[in-house]
């Protein structure tokens, strides 16, 4: 137990160290250091998937780039965690599915393969205090089944939302004035079915339905496709045939690491950007280590971090209002490591959904060869807020109580575990995506992609397709 808590403590300490760098007095201290000067064609803020793929595309066009990353690593909201020698599990984003063509092409180009997420056997439903199992697909509980089928009607509404301009939907004003929670309460009569949809929202957005504009949710569904395939709620939440279908051999962060390796010295780590100044036909970006002069800048960090950069001239009012209102989700990934994936021998896929507890959605996260067994849960939204207030030992017990309800007494005793609370990560501020509440997209969405003079915007939050995913980035 001490070893487990220490391991988690190290992750927490890393987040605390990042938070310290954000403090204004730290920025003042580093300002006294001598910064190196660079002159490039394009300077890019952020070495997540958006920043790195932009840098890669520009470099292949013969442009000189400089990528400034605040952390001591690349990958943004992806993070590989070493479980044991040769075994990793993802502490952040990890999945790839059908119609996610851009991340698939990028991974293939740098030699990172995929493998199927384990999805063989029955799923577990824990509802009204009772455990039941059902084949992959809809739960057999009639009330829950009807509720989920009703939720699928969201696809018809989402089809009316333009992926490049959701605020132009005919019913944008109506949909943006209400929350996803309002829609659920008005359309799903069964209380357990409503709780299952809350669990789905907490894992997809790291937020409760009451925090999400209905227009935003419909846009997100519309984005879960590509130009040839309309987005769908089923694709968004499914494993086989959906967004959780496959994983990357070696972990998702490996893709970013390989892209960064090819860029070499054009990527500068531990370089938090403090200021962006535009004058004439130049942009000057100042970080803790560099002053970079360029013709253009691309800001490819989560919207919540944009407010921490000093812009001169100041950001336009619409952009300021937008970034303040795109709120990071609160998502914790909690992963238990077992000698074997024992649930497989019992004919279970490792996937569970529950109307109670904090770990109300689970997946099998074991490596390709199935050893060791790794079971993880998304803890999101209000559940994450509550879980974050617990001591690590109490949070561990709460999660394992849920795991035991789903998979039996063997789930109560993992040989180790790790967890990642993305709200503790200072250079992310939350996961998996920044979401919009009521009356944000319609009022401020038109500023989403508009460049600010020579500063351009990138990131999964501004994507037309697979907004919130690696593919969108």
PDB file of C-alpha atoms in Angstrom, residues 101-324:
ATOM      1  CA  UNK A 101      -8.678   8.740 -40.501  1.00  0.00           C
ATOM      2  CA  UNK A 102      -6.178  11.475 -39.625  1.00  0.00           C
ATOM      3  CA  UNK A 103      -4.747   9.948 -36.477  1.00  0.00           C
ATOM      4  CA  UNK A 104      -4.687   6.568 -38.233  1.00  0.00           C
ATOM      5  CA  UNK A 105      -2.634   8.027 -41.092  1.00  0.00           C
ATOM      6  CA  UNK A 106      -0.264   9.809 -38.719  1.00  0.00           C
ATOM      7  CA  UNK A 107       0.347   6.686 -36.636  1.00  0.00           C
ATOM      8  CA  UNK A 108       0.948   4.593 -39.739  1.00  0.00           C
ATOM      9  CA  UNK A 109       3.425   7.134 -41.094  1.00  0.00           C
ATOM     10  CA  UNK A 110       5.584   6.904 -37.962  1.00  0.00           C
ATOM     11  CA  UNK A 111       5.308   3.125 -37.647  1.00  0.00           C
ATOM     12  CA  UNK A 112       2.929   2.752 -34.703  1.00  0.00           C
ATOM     13  CA  UNK A 113       0.510  -0.176 -35.063  1.00  0.00           C
ATOM     14  CA  UNK A 114      -2.877  -0.708 -33.465  1.00  0.00           C
ATOM     15  CA  UNK A 115      -4.605  -3.645 -31.795  1.00  0.00           C
ATOM     16  CA  UNK A 116      -8.233  -4.257 -30.942  1.00  0.00           C
ATOM     17  CA  UNK A 117      -9.572  -3.254 -27.551  1.00  0.00           C
ATOM     18  CA  UNK A 118     -10.639  -6.427 -25.735  1.00  0.00           C
ATOM     19  CA  UNK A 119     -14.359  -6.682 -26.374  1.00  0.00           C
ATOM     20  CA  UNK A 120     -15.151 -10.397 -26.164  1.00  0.00           C
ATOM     21  CA  UNK A 121     -17.871 -11.657 -23.841  1.00  0.00           C
ATOM     22  CA  UNK A 122     -20.690 -10.112 -21.874  1.00  0.00           C
ATOM     23  CA  UNK A 123     -20.952  -6.616 -20.464  1.00  0.00           C
ATOM     24  CA  UNK A 124     -21.974  -5.923 -16.863  1.00  0.00           C
ATOM     25  CA  UNK A 125     -24.892  -3.730 -15.818  1.00  0.00           C
ATOM     26  CA  UNK A 126     -25.094  -2.738 -12.166  1.00  0.00           C
ATOM     27  CA  UNK A 127     -28.444  -1.058 -11.579  1.00  0.00           C
ATOM     28  CA  UNK A 128     -30.853  -0.715  -8.652  1.00  0.00           C
ATOM     29  CA  UNK A 129     -28.237  -2.496  -6.523  1.00  0.00           C
ATOM     30  CA  UNK A 130     -28.320  -5.622  -8.707  1.00  0.00           C
ATOM     31  CA  UNK A 131     -25.741  -7.054 -11.093  1.00  0.00           C
ATOM     32  CA  UNK A 132     -26.689  -8.505 -14.467  1.00  0.00           C
ATOM     33  CA  UNK A 133     -24.821  -9.352 -17.660  1.00  0.00           C
ATOM     34  CA  UNK A 134     -25.790  -8.877 -21.280  1.00  0.00           C
ATOM     35  CA  UNK A 135     -24.225  -9.335 -24.727  1.00  0.00           C
ATOM     36  CA  UNK A 136     -22.456  -6.324 -26.244  1.00  0.00           C
ATOM     37  CA  UNK A 137     -25.051  -3.826 -27.358  1.00  0.00           C
ATOM     38  CA  UNK A 138     -28.101  -2.576 -25.502  1.00  0.00           C
ATOM     39  CA  UNK A 139     -28.754  -3.662 -21.894  1.00  0.00           C
ATOM     40  CA  UNK A 140     -31.642  -6.110 -21.663  1.00  0.00           C
ATOM     41  CA  UNK A 141     -33.328  -4.152 -18.869  1.00  0.00           C
ATOM     42  CA  UNK A 142     -36.445  -2.870 -20.720  1.00  0.00           C
ATOM     43  CA  UNK A 143     -36.582   0.579 -19.089  1.00  0.00           C
ATOM     44  CA  UNK A 144     -32.881   1.221 -19.678  1.00  0.00           C
ATOM     45  CA  UNK A 145     -33.143  -0.159 -23.206  1.00  0.00           C
ATOM     46  CA  UNK A 146     -35.976   2.224 -24.025  1.00  0.00           C
ATOM     47  CA  UNK A 147     -34.022   5.112 -22.575  1.00  0.00           C
ATOM     48  CA  UNK A 148     -30.932   4.337 -24.642  1.00  0.00           C
ATOM     49  CA  UNK A 149     -33.023   3.884 -27.803  1.00  0.00           C
ATOM     50  CA  UNK A 150     -34.577   7.299 -27.157  1.00  0.00           C
ATOM     51  CA  UNK A 151     -31.074   8.761 -26.782  1.00  0.00           C
ATOM     52  CA  UNK A 152     -30.250   7.463 -30.246  1.00  0.00           C
ATOM     53  CA  UNK A 153     -32.783   9.940 -31.612  1.00  0.00           C
ATOM     54  CA  UNK A 154     -30.166  12.586 -30.878  1.00  0.00           C
ATOM     55  CA  UNK A 155     -28.559  11.508 -34.167  1.00  0.00           C
ATOM     56  CA  UNK A 156     -31.477  12.972 -36.130  1.00  0.00           C
ATOM     57  CA  UNK A 157     -31.076  16.294 -34.337  1.00  0.00           C
ATOM     58  CA  UNK A 158     -27.285  16.213 -34.718  1.00  0.00           C
ATOM     59  CA  UNK A 159     -27.673  15.737 -38.470  1.00  0.00           C
ATOM     60  CA  UNK A 160     -29.076  19.289 -38.577  1.00  0.00           C
ATOM     61  CA  UNK A 161     -25.916  20.755 -36.992  1.00  0.00           C
ATOM     62  CA  UNK A 162     -23.171  21.890 -39.390  1.00  0.00           C
ATOM     63  CA  UNK A 163     -19.856  20.511 -38.126  1.00  0.00           C
ATOM     64  CA  UNK A 164     -17.993  23.641 -39.245  1.00  0.00           C
ATOM     65  CA  UNK A 165     -20.494  26.108 -37.763  1.00  0.00           C
ATOM     66  CA  UNK A 166     -22.908  24.617 -35.207  1.00  0.00           C
ATOM     67  CA  UNK A 167     -24.237  28.068 -34.339  1.00  0.00           C
ATOM     68  CA  UNK A 168     -25.822  28.164 -37.810  1.00  0.00           C
ATOM     69  CA  UNK A 169     -28.185  25.253 -37.102  1.00  0.00           C
ATOM     70  CA  UNK A 170     -31.822  26.302 -37.591  1.00  0.00           C
ATOM     71  CA  UNK A 171     -32.654  25.447 -33.982  1.00  0.00           C
ATOM     72  CA  UNK A 172     -29.353  26.681 -32.547  1.00  0.00           C
ATOM     73  CA  UNK A 173     -30.955  29.287 -30.286  1.00  0.00           C
ATOM     74  CA  UNK A 174     -33.394  26.745 -28.836  1.00  0.00           C
ATOM     75  CA  UNK A 175     -30.813  23.999 -28.353  1.00  0.00           C
ATOM     76  CA  UNK A 176     -28.127  26.287 -26.955  1.00  0.00           C
ATOM     77  CA  UNK A 177     -30.522  27.717 -24.371  1.00  0.00           C
ATOM     78  CA  UNK A 178     -31.045  24.294 -22.793  1.00  0.00           C
ATOM     79  CA  UNK A 179     -28.693  21.712 -21.337  1.00  0.00           C
ATOM     80  CA  UNK A 180     -28.247  18.074 -22.199  1.00  0.00           C
ATOM     81  CA  UNK A 181     -29.598  17.438 -18.701  1.00  0.00           C
ATOM     82  CA  UNK A 182     -32.797  19.311 -19.590  1.00  0.00           C
ATOM     83  CA  UNK A 183     -33.222  17.088 -22.647  1.00  0.00           C
ATOM     84  CA  UNK A 184     -32.620  13.897 -20.643  1.00  0.00           C
ATOM     85  CA  UNK A 185     -35.097  14.906 -17.949  1.00  0.00           C
ATOM     86  CA  UNK A 186     -37.704  15.778 -20.538  1.00  0.00           C
ATOM     87  CA  UNK A 187     -37.291  12.698 -22.712  1.00  0.00           C
ATOM     88  CA  UNK A 188     -36.087   9.804 -20.552  1.00  0.00           C
ATOM     89  CA  UNK A 189     -38.760   8.873 -17.973  1.00  0.00           C
ATOM     90  CA  UNK A 190     -36.912   6.023 -16.220  1.00  0.00           C
ATOM     91  CA  UNK A 191     -34.599   7.319 -13.443  1.00  0.00           C
ATOM     92  CA  UNK A 192     -32.088   4.489 -13.899  1.00  0.00           C
ATOM     93  CA  UNK A 193     -31.871   5.107 -17.642  1.00  0.00           C
ATOM     94  CA  UNK A 194     -31.231   8.771 -16.860  1.00  0.00           C
ATOM     95  CA  UNK A 195     -28.386   7.821 -14.527  1.00  0.00           C
ATOM     96  CA  UNK A 196     -26.851   5.581 -17.202  1.00  0.00           C
ATOM     97  CA  UNK A 197     -26.811   8.536 -19.603  1.00  0.00           C
ATOM     98  CA  UNK A 198     -25.236  10.674 -16.880  1.00  0.00           C
ATOM     99  CA  UNK A 199     -22.511   8.028 -16.538  1.00  0.00           C
ATOM    100  CA  UNK A 200     -21.963   8.126 -20.300  1.00  0.00           C
ATOM    101  CA  UNK A 201     -21.662  11.918 -20.291  1.00  0.00           C
ATOM    102  CA  UNK A 202     -19.227  11.864 -17.389  1.00  0.00           C
ATOM    103  CA  UNK A 203     -16.901   9.501 -19.259  1.00  0.00           C
ATOM    104  CA  UNK A 204     -17.209  11.184 -22.684  1.00  0.00           C
ATOM    105  CA  UNK A 205     -16.918  14.810 -21.543  1.00  0.00           C
ATOM    106  CA  UNK A 206     -15.720  14.690 -17.940  1.00  0.00           C
ATOM    107  CA  UNK A 207     -18.868  16.660 -17.122  1.00  0.00           C
ATOM    108  CA  UNK A 208     -22.458  16.121 -16.046  1.00  0.00           C
ATOM    109  CA  UNK A 209     -25.284  16.643 -18.578  1.00  0.00           C
ATOM    110  CA  UNK A 210     -26.370  19.741 -16.624  1.00  0.00           C
ATOM    111  CA  UNK A 211     -23.037  21.364 -17.552  1.00  0.00           C
ATOM    112  CA  UNK A 212     -23.366  20.773 -21.291  1.00  0.00           C
ATOM    113  CA  UNK A 213     -25.330  22.804 -23.803  1.00  0.00           C
ATOM    114  CA  UNK A 214     -27.596  20.575 -25.875  1.00  0.00           C
ATOM    115  CA  UNK A 215     -26.298  22.325 -28.999  1.00  0.00           C
ATOM    116  CA  UNK A 216     -22.744  21.470 -27.941  1.00  0.00           C
ATOM    117  CA  UNK A 217     -23.665  17.797 -27.407  1.00  0.00           C
ATOM    118  CA  UNK A 218     -25.388  17.612 -30.800  1.00  0.00           C
ATOM    119  CA  UNK A 219     -22.340  19.199 -32.445  1.00  0.00           C
ATOM    120  CA  UNK A 220     -20.073  16.700 -30.701  1.00  0.00           C
ATOM    121  CA  UNK A 221     -22.215  13.838 -32.017  1.00  0.00           C
ATOM    122  CA  UNK A 222     -22.191  15.333 -35.510  1.00  0.00           C
ATOM    123  CA  UNK A 223     -18.394  15.496 -35.321  1.00  0.00           C
ATOM    124  CA  UNK A 224     -18.142  11.746 -34.575  1.00  0.00           C
ATOM    125  CA  UNK A 225     -17.679  10.839 -38.221  1.00  0.00           C
ATOM    126  CA  UNK A 226     -16.015  12.119 -41.369  1.00  0.00           C
ATOM    127  CA  UNK A 227     -17.154  13.821 -44.614  1.00  0.00           C
ATOM    128  CA  UNK A 228     -18.503  10.499 -45.936  1.00  0.00           C
ATOM    129  CA  UNK A 229     -20.041   9.184 -42.703  1.00  0.00           C
ATOM    130  CA  UNK A 230     -22.392  11.197 -40.527  1.00  0.00           C
ATOM    131  CA  UNK A 231     -21.618  11.306 -36.848  1.00  0.00           C
ATOM    132  CA  UNK A 232     -23.599   9.121 -34.486  1.00  0.00           C
ATOM    133  CA  UNK A 233     -24.120   8.703 -30.770  1.00  0.00           C
ATOM    134  CA  UNK A 234     -23.632   4.935 -31.134  1.00  0.00           C
ATOM    135  CA  UNK A 235     -20.210   5.436 -32.746  1.00  0.00           C
ATOM    136  CA  UNK A 236     -19.288   7.828 -29.967  1.00  0.00           C
ATOM    137  CA  UNK A 237     -19.994   5.402 -27.113  1.00  0.00           C
ATOM    138  CA  UNK A 238     -19.309   1.988 -28.707  1.00  0.00           C
ATOM    139  CA  UNK A 239     -16.211  -0.188 -28.587  1.00  0.00           C
ATOM    140  CA  UNK A 240     -16.330  -2.501 -31.614  1.00  0.00           C
ATOM    141  CA  UNK A 241     -17.347  -0.303 -34.523  1.00  0.00           C
ATOM    142  CA  UNK A 242     -16.988   2.804 -32.379  1.00  0.00           C
ATOM    143  CA  UNK A 243     -14.596   5.310 -30.869  1.00  0.00           C
ATOM    144  CA  UNK A 244     -13.123   2.776 -28.428  1.00  0.00           C
ATOM    145  CA  UNK A 245     -12.450   0.045 -31.018  1.00  0.00           C
ATOM    146  CA  UNK A 246      -8.630  -0.011 -31.024  1.00  0.00           C
ATOM    147  CA  UNK A 247      -5.528   1.037 -29.125  1.00  0.00           C
ATOM    148  CA  UNK A 248      -1.941   1.787 -30.100  1.00  0.00           C
ATOM    149  CA  UNK A 249       0.820  -0.761 -29.634  1.00  0.00           C
ATOM    150  CA  UNK A 250       3.220   0.927 -27.224  1.00  0.00           C
ATOM    151  CA  UNK A 251       0.604   3.440 -26.094  1.00  0.00           C
ATOM    152  CA  UNK A 252      -0.903   6.504 -27.750  1.00  0.00           C
ATOM    153  CA  UNK A 253       1.832   8.876 -26.531  1.00  0.00           C
ATOM    154  CA  UNK A 254       4.312   6.902 -28.639  1.00  0.00           C
ATOM    155  CA  UNK A 255       2.834   8.483 -31.781  1.00  0.00           C
ATOM    156  CA  UNK A 256       3.580  11.970 -30.467  1.00  0.00           C
ATOM    157  CA  UNK A 257       7.030  10.940 -29.293  1.00  0.00           C
ATOM    158  CA  UNK A 258       7.953   9.627 -32.732  1.00  0.00           C
ATOM    159  CA  UNK A 259       6.705  12.770 -34.473  1.00  0.00           C
ATOM    160  CA  UNK A 260       8.702  14.904 -32.015  1.00  0.00           C
ATOM    161  CA  UNK A 261      11.827  12.794 -32.513  1.00  0.00           C
ATOM    162  CA  UNK A 262      11.701  13.433 -36.253  1.00  0.00           C
ATOM    163  CA  UNK A 263      11.394  17.186 -35.608  1.00  0.00           C
ATOM    164  CA  UNK A 264      14.448  17.050 -33.345  1.00  0.00           C
ATOM    165  CA  UNK A 265      15.688  20.383 -31.991  1.00  0.00           C
ATOM    166  CA  UNK A 266      12.697  22.173 -33.468  1.00  0.00           C
ATOM    167  CA  UNK A 267      10.803  21.030 -30.344  1.00  0.00           C
ATOM    168  CA  UNK A 268      11.755  22.826 -27.114  1.00  0.00           C
ATOM    169  CA  UNK A 269      10.524  21.350 -23.827  1.00  0.00           C
ATOM    170  CA  UNK A 270      10.114  23.065 -20.451  1.00  0.00           C
ATOM    171  CA  UNK A 271       9.361  26.310 -22.265  1.00  0.00           C
ATOM    172  CA  UNK A 272       6.071  27.743 -20.978  1.00  0.00           C
ATOM    173  CA  UNK A 273       4.940  30.605 -23.192  1.00  0.00           C
ATOM    174  CA  UNK A 274       4.300  33.804 -21.286  1.00  0.00           C
ATOM    175  CA  UNK A 275       3.793  36.470 -23.978  1.00  0.00           C
ATOM    176  CA  UNK A 276       2.832  36.845 -27.636  1.00  0.00           C
ATOM    177  CA  UNK A 277       3.449  40.228 -29.258  1.00  0.00           C
ATOM    178  CA  UNK A 278       2.362  41.126 -32.791  1.00  0.00           C
ATOM    179  CA  UNK A 279       3.851  44.082 -34.593  1.00  0.00           C
ATOM    180  CA  UNK A 280       3.829  44.741 -38.313  1.00  0.00           C
ATOM    181  CA  UNK A 281       4.542  41.499 -40.134  1.00  0.00           C
ATOM    182  CA  UNK A 282       6.165  39.685 -37.204  1.00  0.00           C
ATOM    183  CA  UNK A 283       5.155  37.725 -34.138  1.00  0.00           C
ATOM    184  CA  UNK A 284       7.409  37.518 -31.085  1.00  0.00           C
ATOM    185  CA  UNK A 285       6.682  34.672 -28.679  1.00  0.00           C
ATOM    186  CA  UNK A 286       8.434  34.695 -25.310  1.00  0.00           C
ATOM    187  CA  UNK A 287       8.783  31.551 -23.231  1.00  0.00           C
ATOM    188  CA  UNK A 288      10.838  30.788 -20.151  1.00  0.00           C
ATOM    189  CA  UNK A 289      13.768  29.671 -22.324  1.00  0.00           C
ATOM    190  CA  UNK A 290      13.336  31.314 -25.710  1.00  0.00           C
ATOM    191  CA  UNK A 291      12.346  34.459 -27.538  1.00  0.00           C
ATOM    192  CA  UNK A 292      11.122  33.332 -30.937  1.00  0.00           C
ATOM    193  CA  UNK A 293      10.629  35.712 -33.869  1.00  0.00           C
ATOM    194  CA  UNK A 294       8.384  34.377 -36.615  1.00  0.00           C
ATOM    195  CA  UNK A 295       6.080  35.317 -39.458  1.00  0.00           C
ATOM    196  CA  UNK A 296       3.184  33.372 -37.964  1.00  0.00           C
ATOM    197  CA  UNK A 297       2.213  31.685 -34.700  1.00  0.00           C
ATOM    198  CA  UNK A 298      -0.045  28.702 -34.047  1.00  0.00           C
ATOM    199  CA  UNK A 299      -1.473  28.384 -30.551  1.00  0.00           C
ATOM    200  CA  UNK A 300      -2.250  24.702 -30.024  1.00  0.00           C
ATOM    201  CA  UNK A 301      -3.031  24.429 -26.314  1.00  0.00           C
ATOM    202  CA  UNK A 302      -6.333  23.810 -24.496  1.00  0.00           C
ATOM    203  CA  UNK A 303      -8.510  26.955 -24.447  1.00  0.00           C
ATOM    204  CA  UNK A 304      -8.210  27.244 -20.667  1.00  0.00           C
ATOM    205  CA  UNK A 305      -4.472  27.873 -21.039  1.00  0.00           C
ATOM    206  CA  UNK A 306      -4.844  30.682 -23.573  1.00  0.00           C
ATOM    207  CA  UNK A 307      -6.053  33.024 -20.825  1.00  0.00           C
ATOM    208  CA  UNK A 308      -2.691  32.595 -19.093  1.00  0.00           C
ATOM    209  CA  UNK A 309      -0.750  34.083 -22.023  1.00  0.00           C
ATOM    210  CA  UNK A 310      -0.199  37.851 -22.218  1.00  0.00           C
ATOM    211  CA  UNK A 311      -1.168  39.014 -25.714  1.00  0.00           C
ATOM    212  CA  UNK A 312      -0.139  42.381 -27.149  1.00  0.00           C
ATOM    213  CA  UNK A 313      -2.320  43.706 -28.602  1.00  0.00           C
ATOM    214  CA  UNK A 314      -4.944  42.077 -26.416  1.00  0.00           C
ATOM    215  CA  UNK A 315      -7.124  39.279 -27.725  1.00  0.00           C
ATOM    216  CA  UNK A 316     -10.388  40.386 -29.335  1.00  0.00           C
ATOM    217  CA  UNK A 317     -13.334  40.450 -26.957  1.00  0.00           C
ATOM    218  CA  UNK A 318     -15.084  37.518 -28.661  1.00  0.00           C
ATOM    219  CA  UNK A 319     -11.998  35.324 -28.358  1.00  0.00           C
ATOM    220  CA  UNK A 320     -11.490  36.297 -24.693  1.00  0.00           C
ATOM    221  CA  UNK A 321     -15.093  35.453 -23.875  1.00  0.00           C
ATOM    222  CA  UNK A 322     -14.882  32.179 -25.765  1.00  0.00           C
ATOM    223  CA  UNK A 323     -11.747  30.809 -24.085  1.00  0.00           C
ATOM    224  CA  UNK A 324     -13.100  31.736 -20.658  1.00  0.00           C
TER     225      UNK A 324
END
